[in-house]
Amino acid sequence: MKTIRIGGGAGYAGDRIEPAVELAQKGDIQYLVFECLAERTIAIGQKQKAADPTKGFNELLADRMHAVLPTCIEKGIKIITNMGSANPLYAGKLVAEIARSLGAKQLKIAIVSGDDVLDMAMNSDVKLDEIGKPISQCNKQIISANAYMGAEAMVQALNNGADIVIAGRVSDPSLFLAPMMYEFGWQPDNWEMLGKGTIIGHLLECGGQITGGYYADPGFKDVPGLARLGFPIAEVDEQGNATITKVAGSGGNVTVDTCKEQMLYEIHQPDRYLTPDVVADFSHVTFTQAGPDRVEVRGGNGFERTNTLKVSVGYQDGFIGEGEISYAGPGAVARGKLALEIVKERFALCGFEPEETRYDLIGVNSLHGDTLSQSSQPYEVRARVAARCTTKAQAAKVGNEVETLYTNGPAGGGGATKSVKEILAMDSTLISRDLATATVDYLEI
């Protein structure tokens, strides 16, 4: 039975590069997939592209390609990625330039686009789910609107001989499903196989999360070698069965439990996981430990895809102003609380009314609030004030006020920092899938 090996080379935009190099050099893989596009990332990319039409793709694209291309070209490993983000065309041009500099010849780069539906969304005045209003009534500066595309255009690219496929917004598991559809001849309406392939893609899409990253809990769930965590490999056969593993000798581990945790990651309804390709059913998947760092994946199903596509809409939603200052030694918690009370009173005295404010003692109540805070007195705490404001100037006042605690607050404050960050918020909507058409262009070397 035909089997392919797919490596998960990244789980987010800024992920480590060395594990991907290890996959290419030692993983005996045919495909290296980089999943690097979170919900907010493409909105950031659209802002970058608006400022410079040659930007807007993943900022580590060049570093990754310089690192893996020599081995991938030598071994004939195909690369599939969504690092094109808001600008797949210029991402493709950059990769072509790097490939030429490495002396590559007869290399075909496919550029998948069509996910940018901003004009359509604005002209159609689509309703945003969370805000609950049409765009025209939201009073927000819309930055981006990108539809989650499926695997078909990437399969088309592979059928046309692409060695590297660069896309923008596509569904994360679709990046991995595409080579399975291509290699095994799975048709776009073979719902069972597409469901199984989507499950495998979901297991790989977060990179090191399935090999022990985001899993370790010392004394309860110990994971060796996290500093050199190995990224995952899926050995997949034409029946949609898979074995998850990693490069021998790399850090981390692949166990039934790491696989279970990753399968449940970001899953709302396990028996009805909606993707552009298929409605996947995770509810009867089984995992079996088949050896050290080898877990067999069996089961799963799929049903006919929906007639709609999800669209992520990014918009400017003000600014966050933030200030922090530390207190240590006896009475640190009391001094930290006093610092926060002073800032709160200062805001009232100055008539400063942000849209939303938080007053936290990091190490005491910043994550779960006062009801679950620890009863013991820590030796050190860090007071943090953060506020959401309409303008950048308003947001700057937050950190400035915290900084005045140096000389106008409790004893022993130190290490004050302040910052202002623009908020790029995300909402979503559904559109008819015929309103977003994927296109594939090619660059040949």
Coordinates of C-alpha atoms in Angstrom, one line a residue:
M1 CA 0.0 0.0 0.0
K2 CA 1.3 3.4 -1.0
T3 CA 2.6 5.5 1.9
I4 CA 3.8 9.1 2.1
R5 CA 5.6 11.0 4.9
I6 CA 4.6 14.6 5.6
G7 CA 6.5 16.8 8.0
G8 CA 5.0 19.6 10.0
G9 CA 7.6 22.3 9.7
A10 CA 5.9 25.1 11.8
G11 CA 2.9 25.7 14.0
Y12 CA 2.8 29.5 13.9
A13 CA 4.4 32.5 12.3
G14 CA 7.5 32.8 14.5
D15 CA 8.1 29.1 15.2
R16 CA 11.6 27.6 15.5
I17 CA 13.4 26.9 12.2
E18 CA 15.9 24.2 13.3
P19 CA 13.3 21.5 13.7
A20 CA 12.2 22.0 10.1
V21 CA 15.7 21.7 8.9
E22 CA 16.0 18.5 10.9
L23 CA 12.9 17.2 9.2
A24 CA 14.3 17.9 5.8
Q25 CA 17.7 16.4 6.5
K26 CA 16.7 13.4 8.6
G27 CA 13.0 12.9 8.4
D28 CA 12.8 10.9 5.1
I29 CA 9.8 13.1 4.2
Q30 CA 8.3 13.8 0.8
Y31 CA 6.5 17.0 1.9
L32 CA 7.4 19.8 4.3
V33 CA 4.5 21.9 5.3
F34 CA 4.8 25.2 7.1
E35 CA 1.5 26.4 8.8
C36 CA 2.3 30.0 9.8
L37 CA -1.0 32.0 9.7
A38 CA -3.1 32.7 12.8
E39 CA -6.4 34.6 12.7
R40 CA -4.8 38.0 13.4
T41 CA -1.6 37.5 11.4
I42 CA -3.2 38.1 8.0
A43 CA -4.7 41.4 9.2
I44 CA -1.2 42.5 10.2
G45 CA 0.0 41.4 6.8
Q46 CA -2.6 43.5 5.1
K47 CA -1.5 46.6 7.0
Q48 CA 2.1 45.9 6.0
K49 CA 1.1 45.4 2.4
A50 CA -0.9 48.7 2.4
A51 CA 2.3 50.5 3.5
D52 CA 4.5 48.7 1.1
P53 CA 3.1 46.6 -1.8
T54 CA 6.1 44.3 -1.7
K55 CA 5.5 43.3 1.9
G56 CA 2.7 41.5 3.8
F57 CA 4.1 37.9 3.8
N58 CA 5.6 36.0 6.7
E59 CA 8.6 37.8 8.1
L60 CA 10.6 34.6 8.5
L61 CA 10.0 33.4 5.0
A62 CA 13.5 34.2 3.8
D63 CA 15.1 32.7 6.8
R64 CA 13.1 29.5 6.5
M65 CA 13.8 29.2 2.8
H66 CA 17.5 29.8 3.1
A67 CA 17.5 27.1 5.8
V68 CA 15.5 24.3 4.1
L69 CA 15.7 24.9 0.4
P70 CA 19.2 23.5 -0.2
T71 CA 18.1 20.1 1.3
C72 CA 14.6 20.2 -0.2
I73 CA 16.0 20.8 -3.6
E74 CA 18.6 18.1 -3.3
K75 CA 16.1 15.5 -2.0
G76 CA 13.1 16.5 -4.1
I77 CA 11.0 17.4 -1.0
K78 CA 8.0 19.5 -1.9
I79 CA 7.2 22.6 0.3
I80 CA 3.6 23.7 1.0
T81 CA 2.9 26.8 3.1
N82 CA 0.6 29.7 3.9
M83 CA 3.5 32.0 4.5
G84 CA 2.2 34.1 1.6
S85 CA -0.2 35.6 4.1
A86 CA -1.5 38.9 2.6
N87 CA 0.9 38.8 -0.4
P88 CA 1.5 35.4 -1.9
L89 CA 2.7 36.9 -5.1
Y90 CA 5.7 38.7 -3.6
A91 CA 6.3 35.8 -1.3
G92 CA 6.7 33.7 -4.4
K93 CA 9.0 36.2 -6.0
L94 CA 11.2 36.2 -2.9
V95 CA 11.4 32.4 -2.8
A96 CA 12.3 32.4 -6.5
E97 CA 15.1 34.9 -5.9
I98 CA 16.5 32.8 -3.0
A99 CA 16.3 29.6 -5.1
R100 CA 18.2 31.2 -8.0
S101 CA 20.8 32.4 -5.5
L102 CA 21.2 28.8 -4.4
G103 CA 21.7 27.7 -8.0
A104 CA 18.4 25.9 -8.3
K105 CA 17.2 24.9 -11.8
Q106 CA 13.9 23.6 -13.1
L107 CA 12.0 24.6 -10.0
K108 CA 8.3 25.4 -10.2
I109 CA 6.7 27.7 -7.7
A110 CA 2.9 27.9 -7.4
I111 CA 1.2 31.0 -6.0
V112 CA -2.3 30.4 -4.7
S113 CA -4.5 33.4 -4.2
G114 CA -8.2 34.4 -4.3
D115 CA -8.8 34.4 -0.5
D116 CA -8.8 38.2 -0.3
V117 CA -12.5 39.1 -0.4
L118 CA -12.3 42.6 1.2
D119 CA -13.9 44.4 -1.7
M120 CA -16.7 41.9 -1.9
A121 CA -17.3 42.1 1.9
M122 CA -17.5 45.9 1.8
N123 CA -19.7 46.1 -1.3
S124 CA -22.0 43.4 0.1
D125 CA -22.0 45.0 3.5
V126 CA -21.7 41.6 5.2
K127 CA -22.9 41.1 8.8
L128 CA -20.2 40.4 11.3
D129 CA -21.0 37.6 13.7
E130 CA -19.7 38.9 17.1
I131 CA -20.6 42.5 16.6
G132 CA -23.9 41.4 15.2
K133 CA -24.2 44.3 12.7
P134 CA -23.4 44.9 9.0
I135 CA -20.0 46.4 8.3
S136 CA -21.6 49.8 7.4
Q137 CA -23.1 50.0 10.9
C138 CA -20.0 48.9 12.9
N139 CA -18.1 52.2 12.9
K140 CA -14.9 50.3 12.5
Q141 CA -11.9 50.7 10.2
I142 CA -11.9 47.4 8.3
I143 CA -8.4 46.2 7.5
S144 CA -8.9 42.8 5.9
A145 CA -11.4 40.2 4.9
N146 CA -10.0 36.8 3.9
A147 CA -11.9 33.6 3.2
Y148 CA -10.6 30.2 4.3
M149 CA -9.9 28.4 1.1
G150 CA -9.6 24.6 0.8
A151 CA -7.1 22.1 -0.7
E152 CA -8.3 22.0 -4.3
A153 CA -6.1 24.8 -5.7
M154 CA -3.1 23.4 -4.0
V155 CA -3.9 19.9 -5.4
Q156 CA -4.1 21.6 -8.8
A157 CA -0.7 23.1 -8.3
L158 CA 0.8 19.8 -7.4
N159 CA -0.8 18.1 -10.4
N160 CA 0.8 20.8 -12.6
G161 CA 4.3 19.9 -11.2
A162 CA 4.8 22.5 -8.5
D163 CA 7.8 22.0 -6.2
I164 CA 6.8 24.8 -3.9
V165 CA 3.2 25.9 -3.2
I166 CA 2.7 29.3 -1.5
A167 CA -0.8 30.3 -0.4
G168 CA -2.5 33.0 1.7
R169 CA -5.4 32.2 3.8
V170 CA -6.3 28.5 3.5
S171 CA -7.7 26.2 6.2
D172 CA -4.8 24.9 8.3
P173 CA -5.5 21.1 7.8
S174 CA -6.0 21.8 4.0
L175 CA -2.2 22.4 3.7
F176 CA -1.7 18.8 4.7
L177 CA -4.7 17.3 3.0
A178 CA -3.6 18.6 -0.4
P179 CA -0.6 16.3 -0.8
M180 CA -2.7 13.3 0.4
M181 CA -5.4 14.1 -2.3
Y182 CA -2.7 14.5 -4.9
E183 CA -0.7 11.4 -4.0
F184 CA -3.6 9.0 -3.4
G185 CA -6.0 10.4 -6.0
W186 CA -8.7 11.2 -3.5
Q187 CA -11.5 13.1 -5.2
P188 CA -13.0 16.3 -3.8
D189 CA -16.2 14.4 -3.0
N190 CA -14.6 11.4 -1.3
W191 CA -15.9 12.7 2.1
E192 CA -14.6 9.8 4.2
M193 CA -11.0 10.1 2.9
L194 CA -11.1 13.9 3.1
G195 CA -12.4 13.6 6.7
K196 CA -9.6 11.3 7.6
G197 CA -7.0 13.5 5.9
T198 CA -8.3 16.5 7.7
I199 CA -7.9 14.8 11.0
I200 CA -4.3 14.0 10.2
G201 CA -3.7 17.6 9.1
H202 CA -5.2 18.9 12.3
L203 CA -2.8 16.7 14.3
L204 CA 0.2 18.1 12.4
E205 CA -0.9 21.8 12.0
C206 CA 0.5 23.0 15.3
G207 CA 4.0 21.6 14.9
G208 CA 5.6 20.7 18.2
Q209 CA 2.3 20.7 20.1
I210 CA 1.9 17.0 19.2
T211 CA 5.5 16.1 20.1
G212 CA 5.3 17.5 23.7
G213 CA 5.1 21.2 23.3
Y214 CA 2.3 23.0 25.1
Y215 CA 1.9 19.7 27.0
A216 CA 4.7 19.4 29.6
D217 CA 3.8 19.7 33.3
P218 CA 6.8 18.7 35.5
G219 CA 6.1 15.8 37.8
F220 CA 2.8 15.0 36.0
K221 CA 3.5 15.1 32.3
D222 CA 7.3 15.1 31.8
V223 CA 8.7 15.8 28.4
P224 CA 12.4 15.3 27.6
G225 CA 14.5 17.7 25.5
L226 CA 12.1 20.5 25.0
A227 CA 14.9 22.9 24.1
R228 CA 15.4 20.9 20.9
L229 CA 11.9 19.7 20.4
G230 CA 11.4 17.6 17.3
F231 CA 8.6 18.4 15.0
P232 CA 6.0 15.8 13.8
I233 CA 6.0 13.5 10.9
A234 CA 2.8 11.7 9.6
E235 CA 3.2 8.4 7.7
V236 CA 0.0 8.3 5.8
D237 CA -1.4 5.5 3.6
E238 CA -4.1 5.6 0.9
Q239 CA -6.8 4.4 3.3
G240 CA -6.3 7.4 5.5
N241 CA -4.5 5.6 8.2
A242 CA -1.5 7.4 9.8
T243 CA 1.3 7.0 12.2
I244 CA 2.6 10.1 14.0
T245 CA 6.3 10.1 14.8
K246 CA 9.3 12.4 14.8
V247 CA 13.0 12.3 13.9
A248 CA 14.8 9.7 16.1
G249 CA 17.0 11.4 18.7
S250 CA 15.1 14.7 18.6
G251 CA 13.6 16.2 21.8
G252 CA 10.0 15.7 23.0
N253 CA 7.9 12.6 22.7
V254 CA 5.0 11.3 20.7
T255 CA 2.4 9.4 22.9
V256 CA -1.2 8.6 22.9
D257 CA -1.8 11.5 25.3
T258 CA 0.1 14.1 23.3
C259 CA -2.0 13.1 20.3
K260 CA -5.3 13.2 22.2
E261 CA -4.5 16.7 23.5
Q262 CA -3.7 18.0 20.0
M263 CA -6.8 16.4 18.5
L264 CA -9.0 18.3 21.0
Y265 CA -7.2 21.6 20.4
E266 CA -9.6 24.3 19.1
I267 CA -12.3 21.7 18.5
H268 CA -15.8 22.9 19.2
Q269 CA -18.0 20.0 17.9
P270 CA -15.9 16.9 17.4
D271 CA -18.4 15.1 15.1
R272 CA -18.9 18.1 13.0
Y273 CA -15.7 20.0 12.4
L274 CA -16.4 22.4 9.5
T275 CA -13.6 23.0 6.9
P276 CA -13.7 24.3 3.3
D277 CA -13.1 20.7 2.1
V278 CA -15.3 18.5 4.3
V279 CA -17.3 18.3 7.5
A280 CA -14.9 16.1 9.4
D281 CA -16.0 13.7 12.2
F282 CA -13.3 13.2 14.9
S283 CA -15.6 11.3 17.2
H284 CA -14.4 7.8 16.5
V285 CA -10.7 8.3 16.1
T286 CA -8.5 5.9 18.1
F287 CA -4.8 6.2 19.0
T288 CA -2.5 3.2 19.7
Q289 CA 1.1 3.4 20.9
A290 CA 3.0 1.4 18.3
G291 CA 6.5 1.9 19.7
P292 CA 8.7 4.6 21.1
D293 CA 7.5 7.9 19.6
R294 CA 5.1 6.2 17.2
V295 CA 1.3 6.5 17.5
E296 CA -1.1 4.9 15.1
V297 CA -4.2 7.0 14.1
R298 CA -7.2 5.1 13.0
G299 CA -10.8 5.9 12.3
G300 CA -12.5 9.2 11.5
N301 CA -15.0 10.1 8.8
G302 CA -16.3 13.0 6.8
F303 CA -19.5 14.3 5.3
E304 CA -20.4 16.6 2.5
R305 CA -18.9 20.1 2.8
T306 CA -21.1 23.1 3.4
N307 CA -22.0 25.7 0.8
T308 CA -20.3 28.5 2.7
L309 CA -16.8 29.6 3.6
K310 CA -15.7 31.3 6.8
V311 CA -14.3 34.8 6.3
S312 CA -12.0 36.4 9.0
V313 CA -12.5 40.1 9.1
G314 CA -9.8 42.3 10.7
Y315 CA -10.5 45.8 12.0
Q316 CA -8.8 48.6 13.9
D317 CA -10.2 48.7 17.4
G318 CA -8.3 51.3 19.3
F319 CA -5.1 51.0 21.3
I320 CA -4.0 49.3 24.5
G321 CA -1.9 51.4 26.9
E322 CA 0.0 49.4 29.5
G323 CA 2.3 50.1 32.4
E324 CA 4.1 47.7 34.9
I325 CA 6.2 48.1 38.0
S326 CA 7.7 45.6 40.4
Y327 CA 7.8 45.3 44.2
A328 CA 9.8 42.8 46.2
G329 CA 10.5 41.9 49.8
P330 CA 8.2 42.0 52.9
G331 CA 4.9 43.6 52.2
A332 CA 5.4 43.3 48.4
V333 CA 1.7 42.4 47.8
A334 CA 0.4 45.2 50.0
R335 CA 2.6 47.7 48.2
G336 CA 1.6 46.4 44.8
K337 CA -2.1 46.7 45.7
L338 CA -1.5 50.2 47.0
A339 CA 0.2 51.1 43.7
L340 CA -2.9 49.9 41.7
E341 CA -5.2 51.9 44.0
I342 CA -3.2 55.0 43.4
V343 CA -3.4 54.7 39.7
K344 CA -7.1 54.0 39.8
E345 CA -7.7 57.1 41.9
R346 CA -5.4 59.2 39.6
F347 CA -7.5 58.2 36.6
A348 CA -10.6 59.4 38.4
L349 CA -9.0 62.7 39.5
C350 CA -7.9 63.3 35.9
G351 CA -11.2 62.4 34.4
F352 CA -9.5 59.6 32.4
E353 CA -12.2 57.1 31.3
P354 CA -10.8 54.3 29.1
E355 CA -13.2 51.9 27.4
E356 CA -11.9 49.0 29.5
T357 CA -9.3 48.8 32.3
R358 CA -7.5 46.0 34.1
Y359 CA -5.6 46.2 37.4
D360 CA -3.5 43.1 38.0
L361 CA -0.8 41.8 40.3
I362 CA 1.2 39.4 38.2
G363 CA 1.9 36.3 40.2
V364 CA -1.2 36.9 42.4
N365 CA -4.4 37.4 40.5
S366 CA -3.6 38.4 36.8
L367 CA -4.9 35.2 35.3
H368 CA -7.8 33.9 37.4
G369 CA -8.7 36.9 39.5
D370 CA -9.0 37.4 43.3
T371 CA -11.3 34.4 43.9
L372 CA -8.6 31.9 42.9
S373 CA -5.6 33.8 43.9
Q374 CA -3.0 32.2 46.2
S375 CA -3.3 32.7 49.9
S376 CA 0.5 32.8 50.6
Q377 CA 2.4 36.0 50.2
P378 CA 4.9 35.9 47.4
Y379 CA 8.3 37.5 47.8
E380 CA 7.8 39.6 44.7
V381 CA 5.0 40.9 42.5
R382 CA 4.6 43.0 39.4
A383 CA 1.7 45.5 39.3
R384 CA 0.2 45.9 35.8
V385 CA -2.3 48.4 34.6
A386 CA -3.7 48.0 31.0
A387 CA -6.5 50.0 29.4
R388 CA -8.2 49.9 26.0
C389 CA -8.5 53.4 24.6
T390 CA -9.8 55.1 21.4
T391 CA -6.7 57.0 20.5
K392 CA -2.9 56.4 20.8
A393 CA -2.5 59.6 22.9
Q394 CA -5.0 58.4 25.4
A395 CA -3.3 55.0 25.6
A396 CA 0.0 56.6 26.3
K397 CA -1.4 58.1 29.5
V398 CA -1.7 54.6 31.1
G399 CA 2.0 53.8 31.2
N400 CA 2.9 57.4 32.0
E401 CA 0.8 57.3 35.1
V402 CA 2.3 54.0 36.2
E403 CA 5.8 55.3 35.7
T404 CA 5.1 58.2 38.2
L405 CA 4.8 55.5 40.9
Y406 CA 8.6 55.6 41.0
T407 CA 8.6 58.8 43.0
N408 CA 4.9 59.2 43.9
G409 CA 4.0 55.7 45.0
P410 CA 4.8 53.0 47.5
A411 CA 8.4 52.3 48.6
G412 CA 10.7 50.1 46.6
G413 CA 9.1 50.2 43.1
G414 CA 11.4 49.4 40.3
G415 CA 11.7 48.1 36.7
A416 CA 8.8 50.2 35.4
T417 CA 7.9 49.7 31.7
K418 CA 5.3 51.2 29.5
S419 CA 3.9 50.5 26.0
V420 CA 1.2 51.4 23.6
K421 CA -0.1 48.8 21.1
E422 CA -2.6 49.1 18.3
I423 CA -5.5 46.6 18.6
L424 CA -6.3 44.6 15.5
A425 CA -9.5 42.8 16.4
M426 CA -11.0 39.9 14.5
D427 CA -14.6 39.0 13.6
S428 CA -16.0 36.5 11.2
T429 CA -18.8 35.9 8.8
L430 CA -19.9 33.3 6.3
I431 CA -20.2 33.8 2.5
S432 CA -21.3 31.6 -0.3
R433 CA -18.3 29.6 -1.5
D434 CA -18.9 30.7 -5.1
L435 CA -17.9 34.3 -4.1
A436 CA -14.3 33.3 -3.4
T437 CA -12.5 31.6 -6.3
A438 CA -8.9 30.4 -5.9
T439 CA -6.4 31.1 -8.7
V440 CA -3.0 29.5 -9.2
D441 CA -0.1 31.3 -10.9
Y442 CA 3.4 29.9 -11.5
L443 CA 7.0 31.1 -11.4
E444 CA 9.5 28.8 -13.1
I445 CA 13.3 28.8 -12.6

